[in-house]
Amino acid sequence: MPIFGLGYSGDYMNPVWKNKNVFVTGATGLVGSWLTKFLLDQEANVTALVRDHVPKSILWSSSPDFDYISDKLNVVNGDLENYMLLERALNEYEIEVVFHLGAQTIVGIANRNPLSTFESNIRGTYNLLEAGRRNPSVKCIVVASSDKAYGEQEILPYSEDTPLQGTHPYDVSKSCTDLLSYTYYNTYKLPVCITRCGNFYGPGDLNFNRIIPGTIRSLLNDEKPVIRSDGTFIRDYFYVKDGALAYMMLAEKILEDRSIHGEAFNFSTESQITVLDLVNRIIEQMKPGTEPVILNEARNEIKNQYLCAEKARNILEWESKYTLESSLAETIEWYRQMKSD
């Protein structure tokens, strides 16, 4: 069953993307895969930076929704730490719009291996921004930060005015990503904006240490879902298609409105939920009555973290297009299909 048949409204079209030369980092990741697909559907010329070939990435899927990707996508093999590669790619492909999603995104990995996280997330960001600064064809850069950039705060929800004060490796790397992006706008007037989103989920997420895919996989394997924390942590969960469309809308605004250059925008459904409640919602759709295992072992993670999206609603006229229940159902169906293939 095609994933788009499960809820995507294909009537979103904007002629600005037709034949636009676009560069996407992190294109094989969860959000990057869907963003790349949506851009190709808009007939953009997309070039992707690919460090590792991940055969199970949804970007290379044989699904009817993705099976044409390899025939249309330009691929540059390499990593964000290679500045000369980035400069070459932006120049040779005459890139006009950059989506910088490439990063090490797993909190646990960042805690175990902070140096590789800093190299990818911090050095990778300033390399890309500098390459963009030196290429006059670049008219728009969208940098993906995170709600983790705010660190732990007493006042919730986080607004864009909340100080950036990450205290753990992943959080710090994202605080730096934000500050570097603003620096390049403030000093060089680079046409950059920053996105801060909550925890992404949806079809194609292969990081099974995340709560949603991990829970679904456990239930598909007749196992009890495992919660690392005590289950009371509160988070934003943001559907991958909502995220990809939000990034595209922001890029469109950057191209037409200089007044938003240098700005950061939170994107969120503003429907907060505890980890335990989220797991129970998945259980209700898959195997009612299952009891999750609560380990209460989470360390170096922020307890409560959620966003206010008022700025995006007011300035960008953005709104979420998916509900939690429908998008969880679509996500579960994708993992069922993957398991049966």
mmCIF file with all atom_site columns, C-alpha atoms in Angstrom, residues 40-130:
data_model
loop_
_atom_site.group_PDB
_atom_site.id
_atom_site.type_symbol
_atom_site.label_atom_id
_atom_site.label_alt_id
_atom_site.label_comp_id
_atom_site.label_asym_id
_atom_site.label_entity_id
_atom_site.label_seq_id
_atom_site.pdbx_PDB_ins_code
_atom_site.Cartn_x
_atom_site.Cartn_y
_atom_site.Cartn_z
_atom_site.occupancy
_atom_site.B_iso_or_equiv
_atom_site.pdbx_formal_charge
_atom_site.auth_seq_id
_atom_site.auth_comp_id
_atom_site.auth_asym_id
_atom_site.auth_atom_id
_atom_site.pdbx_PDB_model_num
ATOM 1  C CA . LEU A 1 40  ? 11.293 15.885 -6.316  1.00 0.00 ? 40  LEU A CA 1
ATOM 2  C CA . ASP A 1 41  ? 7.502  15.718 -6.519  1.00 0.00 ? 41  ASP A CA 1
ATOM 3  C CA . GLN A 1 42  ? 7.626  19.495 -7.034  1.00 0.00 ? 42  GLN A CA 1
ATOM 4  C CA . GLU A 1 43  ? 10.086 18.917 -9.916  1.00 0.00 ? 43  GLU A CA 1
ATOM 5  C CA . ALA A 1 44  ? 13.045 20.480 -8.130  1.00 0.00 ? 44  ALA A CA 1
ATOM 6  C CA . ASN A 1 45  ? 16.590 19.465 -9.095  1.00 0.00 ? 45  ASN A CA 1
ATOM 7  C CA . VAL A 1 46  ? 17.738 17.851 -5.846  1.00 0.00 ? 46  VAL A CA 1
ATOM 8  C CA . THR A 1 47  ? 21.319 17.044 -4.907  1.00 0.00 ? 47  THR A CA 1
ATOM 9  C CA . ALA A 1 48  ? 21.816 15.015 -1.726  1.00 0.00 ? 48  ALA A CA 1
ATOM 10 C CA . LEU A 1 49  ? 24.889 14.736 0.459   1.00 0.00 ? 49  LEU A CA 1
ATOM 11 C CA . VAL A 1 50  ? 25.158 11.069 1.468   1.00 0.00 ? 50  VAL A CA 1
ATOM 12 C CA . ARG A 1 51  ? 27.804 9.897  3.926   1.00 0.00 ? 51  ARG A CA 1
ATOM 13 C CA . ASP A 1 52  ? 26.776 6.252  4.399   1.00 0.00 ? 52  ASP A CA 1
ATOM 14 C CA . HIS A 1 53  ? 24.674 4.052  2.160   1.00 0.00 ? 53  HIS A CA 1
ATOM 15 C CA . VAL A 1 54  ? 21.831 2.759  4.331   1.00 0.00 ? 54  VAL A CA 1
ATOM 16 C CA . PRO A 1 55  ? 19.947 0.160  2.255   1.00 0.00 ? 55  PRO A CA 1
ATOM 17 C CA . LYS A 1 56  ? 16.895 0.230  4.524   1.00 0.00 ? 56  LYS A CA 1
ATOM 18 C CA . SER A 1 57  ? 16.544 4.004  4.381   1.00 0.00 ? 57  SER A CA 1
ATOM 19 C CA . ILE A 1 58  ? 13.105 4.872  3.064   1.00 0.00 ? 58  ILE A CA 1
ATOM 20 C CA . LEU A 1 59  ? 14.862 7.089  0.510   1.00 0.00 ? 59  LEU A CA 1
ATOM 21 C CA . TRP A 1 60  ? 16.002 3.964  -1.348  1.00 0.00 ? 60  TRP A CA 1
ATOM 22 C CA . SER A 1 61  ? 12.751 2.086  -0.742  1.00 0.00 ? 61  SER A CA 1
ATOM 23 C CA . SER A 1 62  ? 11.051 0.063  -3.452  1.00 0.00 ? 62  SER A CA 1
ATOM 24 C CA . SER A 1 63  ? 7.740  1.434  -2.176  1.00 0.00 ? 63  SER A CA 1
ATOM 25 C CA . PRO A 1 64  ? 5.654  3.032  -4.968  1.00 0.00 ? 64  PRO A CA 1
ATOM 26 C CA . ASP A 1 65  ? 6.086  6.320  -3.134  1.00 0.00 ? 65  ASP A CA 1
ATOM 27 C CA . PHE A 1 66  ? 9.889  6.225  -3.388  1.00 0.00 ? 66  PHE A CA 1
ATOM 28 C CA . ASP A 1 67  ? 10.830 3.840  -6.180  1.00 0.00 ? 67  ASP A CA 1
ATOM 29 C CA . TYR A 1 68  ? 11.575 6.648  -8.654  1.00 0.00 ? 68  TYR A CA 1
ATOM 30 C CA . ILE A 1 69  ? 13.991 8.511  -6.363  1.00 0.00 ? 69  ILE A CA 1
ATOM 31 C CA . SER A 1 70  ? 17.247 6.981  -7.574  1.00 0.00 ? 70  SER A CA 1
ATOM 32 C CA . ASP A 1 71  ? 16.442 7.975  -11.162 1.00 0.00 ? 71  ASP A CA 1
ATOM 33 C CA . LYS A 1 72  ? 16.000 11.646 -10.277 1.00 0.00 ? 72  LYS A CA 1
ATOM 34 C CA . LEU A 1 73  ? 18.357 12.360 -7.389  1.00 0.00 ? 73  LEU A CA 1
ATOM 35 C CA . ASN A 1 74  ? 21.914 13.690 -7.709  1.00 0.00 ? 74  ASN A CA 1
ATOM 36 C CA . VAL A 1 75  ? 24.126 12.142 -5.021  1.00 0.00 ? 75  VAL A CA 1
ATOM 37 C CA . VAL A 1 76  ? 27.345 13.614 -3.611  1.00 0.00 ? 76  VAL A CA 1
ATOM 38 C CA . ASN A 1 77  ? 29.149 11.055 -1.480  1.00 0.00 ? 77  ASN A CA 1
ATOM 39 C CA . GLY A 1 78  ? 30.938 12.513 1.510   1.00 0.00 ? 78  GLY A CA 1
ATOM 40 C CA . ASP A 1 79  ? 30.458 14.105 4.908   1.00 0.00 ? 79  ASP A CA 1
ATOM 41 C CA . LEU A 1 80  ? 29.870 17.495 6.435   1.00 0.00 ? 80  LEU A CA 1
ATOM 42 C CA . GLU A 1 81  ? 33.359 17.648 7.914   1.00 0.00 ? 81  GLU A CA 1
ATOM 43 C CA . ASN A 1 82  ? 34.832 17.950 4.389   1.00 0.00 ? 82  ASN A CA 1
ATOM 44 C CA . TYR A 1 83  ? 34.641 21.662 3.640   1.00 0.00 ? 83  TYR A CA 1
ATOM 45 C CA . MET A 1 84  ? 36.092 21.492 0.126   1.00 0.00 ? 84  MET A CA 1
ATOM 46 C CA . LEU A 1 85  ? 33.529 18.852 -0.846  1.00 0.00 ? 85  LEU A CA 1
ATOM 47 C CA . LEU A 1 86  ? 30.683 21.102 0.281   1.00 0.00 ? 86  LEU A CA 1
ATOM 48 C CA . GLU A 1 87  ? 32.063 24.100 -1.576  1.00 0.00 ? 87  GLU A CA 1
ATOM 49 C CA . ARG A 1 88  ? 32.499 22.031 -4.726  1.00 0.00 ? 88  ARG A CA 1
ATOM 50 C CA . ALA A 1 89  ? 28.977 20.607 -4.536  1.00 0.00 ? 89  ALA A CA 1
ATOM 51 C CA . LEU A 1 90  ? 27.274 23.976 -4.033  1.00 0.00 ? 90  LEU A CA 1
ATOM 52 C CA . ASN A 1 91  ? 29.200 25.484 -6.932  1.00 0.00 ? 91  ASN A CA 1
ATOM 53 C CA . GLU A 1 92  ? 29.106 22.639 -9.456  1.00 0.00 ? 92  GLU A CA 1
ATOM 54 C CA . TYR A 1 93  ? 25.377 21.993 -8.987  1.00 0.00 ? 93  TYR A CA 1
ATOM 55 C CA . GLU A 1 94  ? 24.639 25.759 -8.925  1.00 0.00 ? 94  GLU A CA 1
ATOM 56 C CA . ILE A 1 95  ? 22.682 25.384 -5.711  1.00 0.00 ? 95  ILE A CA 1
ATOM 57 C CA . GLU A 1 96  ? 20.050 28.012 -4.906  1.00 0.00 ? 96  GLU A CA 1
ATOM 58 C CA . VAL A 1 97  ? 18.378 26.511 -1.812  1.00 0.00 ? 97  VAL A CA 1
ATOM 59 C CA . VAL A 1 98  ? 20.058 24.525 0.972   1.00 0.00 ? 98  VAL A CA 1
ATOM 60 C CA . PHE A 1 99  ? 18.329 22.366 3.566   1.00 0.00 ? 99  PHE A CA 1
ATOM 61 C CA . HIS A 1 100 ? 20.826 21.450 6.270   1.00 0.00 ? 100 HIS A CA 1
ATOM 62 C CA . LEU A 1 101 ? 19.395 18.445 8.122   1.00 0.00 ? 101 LEU A CA 1
ATOM 63 C CA . GLY A 1 102 ? 22.569 16.370 8.367   1.00 0.00 ? 102 GLY A CA 1
ATOM 64 C CA . ALA A 1 103 ? 23.574 15.711 11.981  1.00 0.00 ? 103 ALA A CA 1
ATOM 65 C CA . GLN A 1 104 ? 24.145 13.081 14.619  1.00 0.00 ? 104 GLN A CA 1
ATOM 66 C CA . THR A 1 105 ? 20.669 13.164 16.162  1.00 0.00 ? 105 THR A CA 1
ATOM 67 C CA . ILE A 1 106 ? 20.620 10.499 18.874  1.00 0.00 ? 106 ILE A CA 1
ATOM 68 C CA . VAL A 1 107 ? 21.010 11.773 22.448  1.00 0.00 ? 107 VAL A CA 1
ATOM 69 C CA . GLY A 1 108 ? 22.387 8.476  23.754  1.00 0.00 ? 108 GLY A CA 1
ATOM 70 C CA . ILE A 1 109 ? 25.064 8.304  21.054  1.00 0.00 ? 109 ILE A CA 1
ATOM 71 C CA . ALA A 1 110 ? 26.021 11.910 21.767  1.00 0.00 ? 110 ALA A CA 1
ATOM 72 C CA . ASN A 1 111 ? 26.488 11.081 25.448  1.00 0.00 ? 111 ASN A CA 1
ATOM 73 C CA . ARG A 1 112 ? 28.703 8.090  24.603  1.00 0.00 ? 112 ARG A CA 1
ATOM 74 C CA . ASN A 1 113 ? 30.645 9.769  21.809  1.00 0.00 ? 113 ASN A CA 1
ATOM 75 C CA . PRO A 1 114 ? 30.545 13.557 22.097  1.00 0.00 ? 114 PRO A CA 1
ATOM 76 C CA . LEU A 1 115 ? 33.498 14.242 19.787  1.00 0.00 ? 115 LEU A CA 1
ATOM 77 C CA . SER A 1 116 ? 31.902 12.739 16.680  1.00 0.00 ? 116 SER A CA 1
ATOM 78 C CA . THR A 1 117 ? 28.685 14.583 17.554  1.00 0.00 ? 117 THR A CA 1
ATOM 79 C CA . PHE A 1 118 ? 30.513 17.906 17.846  1.00 0.00 ? 118 PHE A CA 1
ATOM 80 C CA . GLU A 1 119 ? 32.373 17.264 14.580  1.00 0.00 ? 119 GLU A CA 1
ATOM 81 C CA . SER A 1 120 ? 29.195 16.505 12.666  1.00 0.00 ? 120 SER A CA 1
ATOM 82 C CA . ASN A 1 121 ? 26.819 18.975 14.278  1.00 0.00 ? 121 ASN A CA 1
ATOM 83 C CA . ILE A 1 122 ? 29.086 21.959 14.944  1.00 0.00 ? 122 ILE A CA 1
ATOM 84 C CA . ARG A 1 123 ? 31.919 21.734 12.436  1.00 0.00 ? 123 ARG A CA 1
ATOM 85 C CA . GLY A 1 124 ? 29.527 20.411 9.817   1.00 0.00 ? 124 GLY A CA 1
ATOM 86 C CA . THR A 1 125 ? 27.270 23.423 10.294  1.00 0.00 ? 125 THR A CA 1
ATOM 87 C CA . TYR A 1 126 ? 29.942 26.091 10.030  1.00 0.00 ? 126 TYR A CA 1
ATOM 88 C CA . ASN A 1 127 ? 31.447 24.329 7.021   1.00 0.00 ? 127 ASN A CA 1
ATOM 89 C CA . LEU A 1 128 ? 28.097 24.411 5.244   1.00 0.00 ? 128 LEU A CA 1
ATOM 90 C CA . LEU A 1 129 ? 27.373 28.012 6.195   1.00 0.00 ? 129 LEU A CA 1
ATOM 91 C CA . GLU A 1 130 ? 30.798 29.130 4.993   1.00 0.00 ? 130 GLU A CA 1
#
